[in-house]
GROMACS .gro file of C-alpha atoms in nm:
model
   98
    1MET     CA    1   0.125   1.660  -1.288
    2THR     CA    2   0.163   1.312  -1.437
    3GLN     CA    3  -0.153   1.111  -1.495
    4ILE     CA    4  -0.143   0.781  -1.308
    5LYS     CA    5  -0.293   0.487  -1.497
    6PHE     CA    6  -0.416   0.159  -1.349
    7GLY     CA    7  -0.494  -0.160  -1.535
    8THR     CA    8  -0.642  -0.493  -1.435
    9ASP     CA    9  -0.326  -0.591  -1.250
   10GLY     CA   10  -0.232  -0.261  -1.090
   11TRP     CA   11  -0.032   0.047  -1.179
   12ARG     CA   12   0.070   0.080  -1.543
   13GLY     CA   13   0.388   0.281  -1.565
   14LEU     CA   14   0.760   0.305  -1.611
   15ILE     CA   15   0.996   0.339  -1.317
   16ALA     CA   16   1.130   0.696  -1.285
   17ASP     CA   17   0.888   0.816  -1.555
   18ASP     CA   18   0.538   0.797  -1.408
   19PHE     CA   19   0.611   0.544  -1.133
   20THR     CA   20   0.798   0.779  -0.900
   21PHE     CA   21   0.807   0.814  -0.524
   22ASP     CA   22   0.614   1.142  -0.553
   23ASN     CA   23   0.339   0.961  -0.743
   24VAL     CA   24   0.350   0.670  -0.499
   25ARG     CA   25   0.286   0.921  -0.222
   26ARG     CA   26  -0.001   1.077  -0.423
   27VAL     CA   27  -0.169   0.739  -0.455
   28ALA     CA   28  -0.110   0.666  -0.085
   29GLY     CA   29  -0.269   1.000   0.006
   30ALA     CA   30  -0.573   0.913  -0.205
   31ILE     CA   31  -0.600   0.573  -0.037
   32ALA     CA   32  -0.575   0.735   0.306
   33GLY     CA   33  -0.846   0.984   0.213
   34TYR     CA   34  -1.073   0.704   0.095
   35VAL     CA   35  -1.018   0.501   0.412
   36LEU     CA   36  -1.087   0.803   0.633
   37LYS     CA   37  -1.408   0.887   0.444
   38HIS     CA   38  -1.554   0.544   0.361
   39GLU     CA   39  -1.408   0.288   0.601
   40ASP     CA   40  -1.339   0.250   0.972
   41PRO     CA   41  -0.980   0.377   0.984
   42THR     CA   42  -0.921   0.215   1.323
   43HIS     CA   43  -0.914  -0.121   1.142
   44GLY     CA   44  -0.595  -0.009   0.972
   45VAL     CA   45  -0.433  -0.096   0.641
   46ILE     CA   46  -0.202  -0.384   0.552
   47ILE     CA   47   0.078  -0.300   0.309
   48GLY     CA   48   0.287  -0.563   0.137
   49TYR     CA   49   0.531  -0.568  -0.150
   50ASP     CA   50   0.672  -0.811  -0.401
   51THR     CA   51   1.015  -0.870  -0.554
   52ARG     CA   52   1.002  -0.596  -0.816
   53PHE     CA   53   1.266  -0.323  -0.820
   54LEU     CA   54   1.224  -0.076  -0.528
   55SER     CA   55   0.900  -0.240  -0.421
   56ASP     CA   56   1.006  -0.242  -0.055
   57ARG     CA   57   1.092   0.128  -0.060
   58ALA     CA   58   0.764   0.216  -0.232
   59ALA     CA   59   0.576   0.018   0.034
   60ARG     CA   60   0.756   0.209   0.309
   61ALA     CA   61   0.665   0.540   0.143
   62VAL     CA   62   0.299   0.432   0.128
   63ALA     CA   63   0.309   0.324   0.493
   64GLU     CA   64   0.452   0.661   0.599
   65VAL     CA   65   0.177   0.857   0.422
   66ILE     CA   66  -0.106   0.641   0.550
   67ALA     CA   67   0.030   0.634   0.906
   68GLY     CA   68   0.076   1.011   0.882
   69ALA     CA   69  -0.299   1.036   0.821
   70GLY     CA   70  -0.355   0.863   1.156
   71ILE     CA   71  -0.442   0.520   1.015
   72PRO     CA   72  -0.274   0.216   1.175
   73VAL     CA   73  -0.044   0.035   0.931
   74LEU     CA   74   0.086  -0.319   0.924
   75LEU     CA   75   0.383  -0.325   0.684
   76ALA     CA   76   0.515  -0.661   0.569
   77THR     CA   77   0.874  -0.727   0.673
   78THR     CA   78   0.958  -0.933   0.365
   79THR     CA   79   0.822  -0.990   0.016
   80CYS     CA   80   0.467  -1.106   0.029
   81PRO     CA   81   0.269  -1.269  -0.249
   82ARG     CA   82  -0.087  -1.144  -0.282
   83PRO     CA   83  -0.248  -1.471  -0.162
   84ARG     CA   84  -0.079  -1.414   0.176
   85PHE     CA   85  -0.287  -1.105   0.259
   86PRO     CA   86  -0.602  -1.282   0.386
   87THR     CA   87  -0.390  -1.469   0.641
   88MET     CA   88  -0.212  -1.148   0.741
   89SER     CA   89  -0.542  -0.965   0.789
   90LYS     CA   90  -0.690  -1.243   1.006
   91SER     CA   91  -0.374  -1.249   1.217
   92TRP     CA   92  -0.384  -0.873   1.260
   93ALA     CA   93  -0.754  -0.883   1.354
   94ARG     CA   94  -0.688  -1.147   1.622
   95ARG     CA   95  -0.400  -0.940   1.760
   96ALA     CA   96  -0.624  -0.630   1.778
   97GLU     CA   97  -0.893  -0.821   1.966
   98SER     CA   98  -0.658  -0.938   2.242
   0.00000   0.00000   0.00000
């Protein structure tokens, strides 16, 4: 099993070497487990992606795993810079309240 390494700006790896869809799913499973154990999973998880190669497909794989764990998922429909997430989360919270 490949060791997954994270740095200050996220996953450190090479595509098709240690950044694979199997490893993406492993990380997503760990995130789902954390949310189920330490957070209120009914609040859900927001998943976005950027313009890097296969980023959209990796995001979909993460969304599938987390949703499969019974956690609501909001998946961005287009590339989304990180500063956009606070706005997305507020919008999602307002939608959940209505």
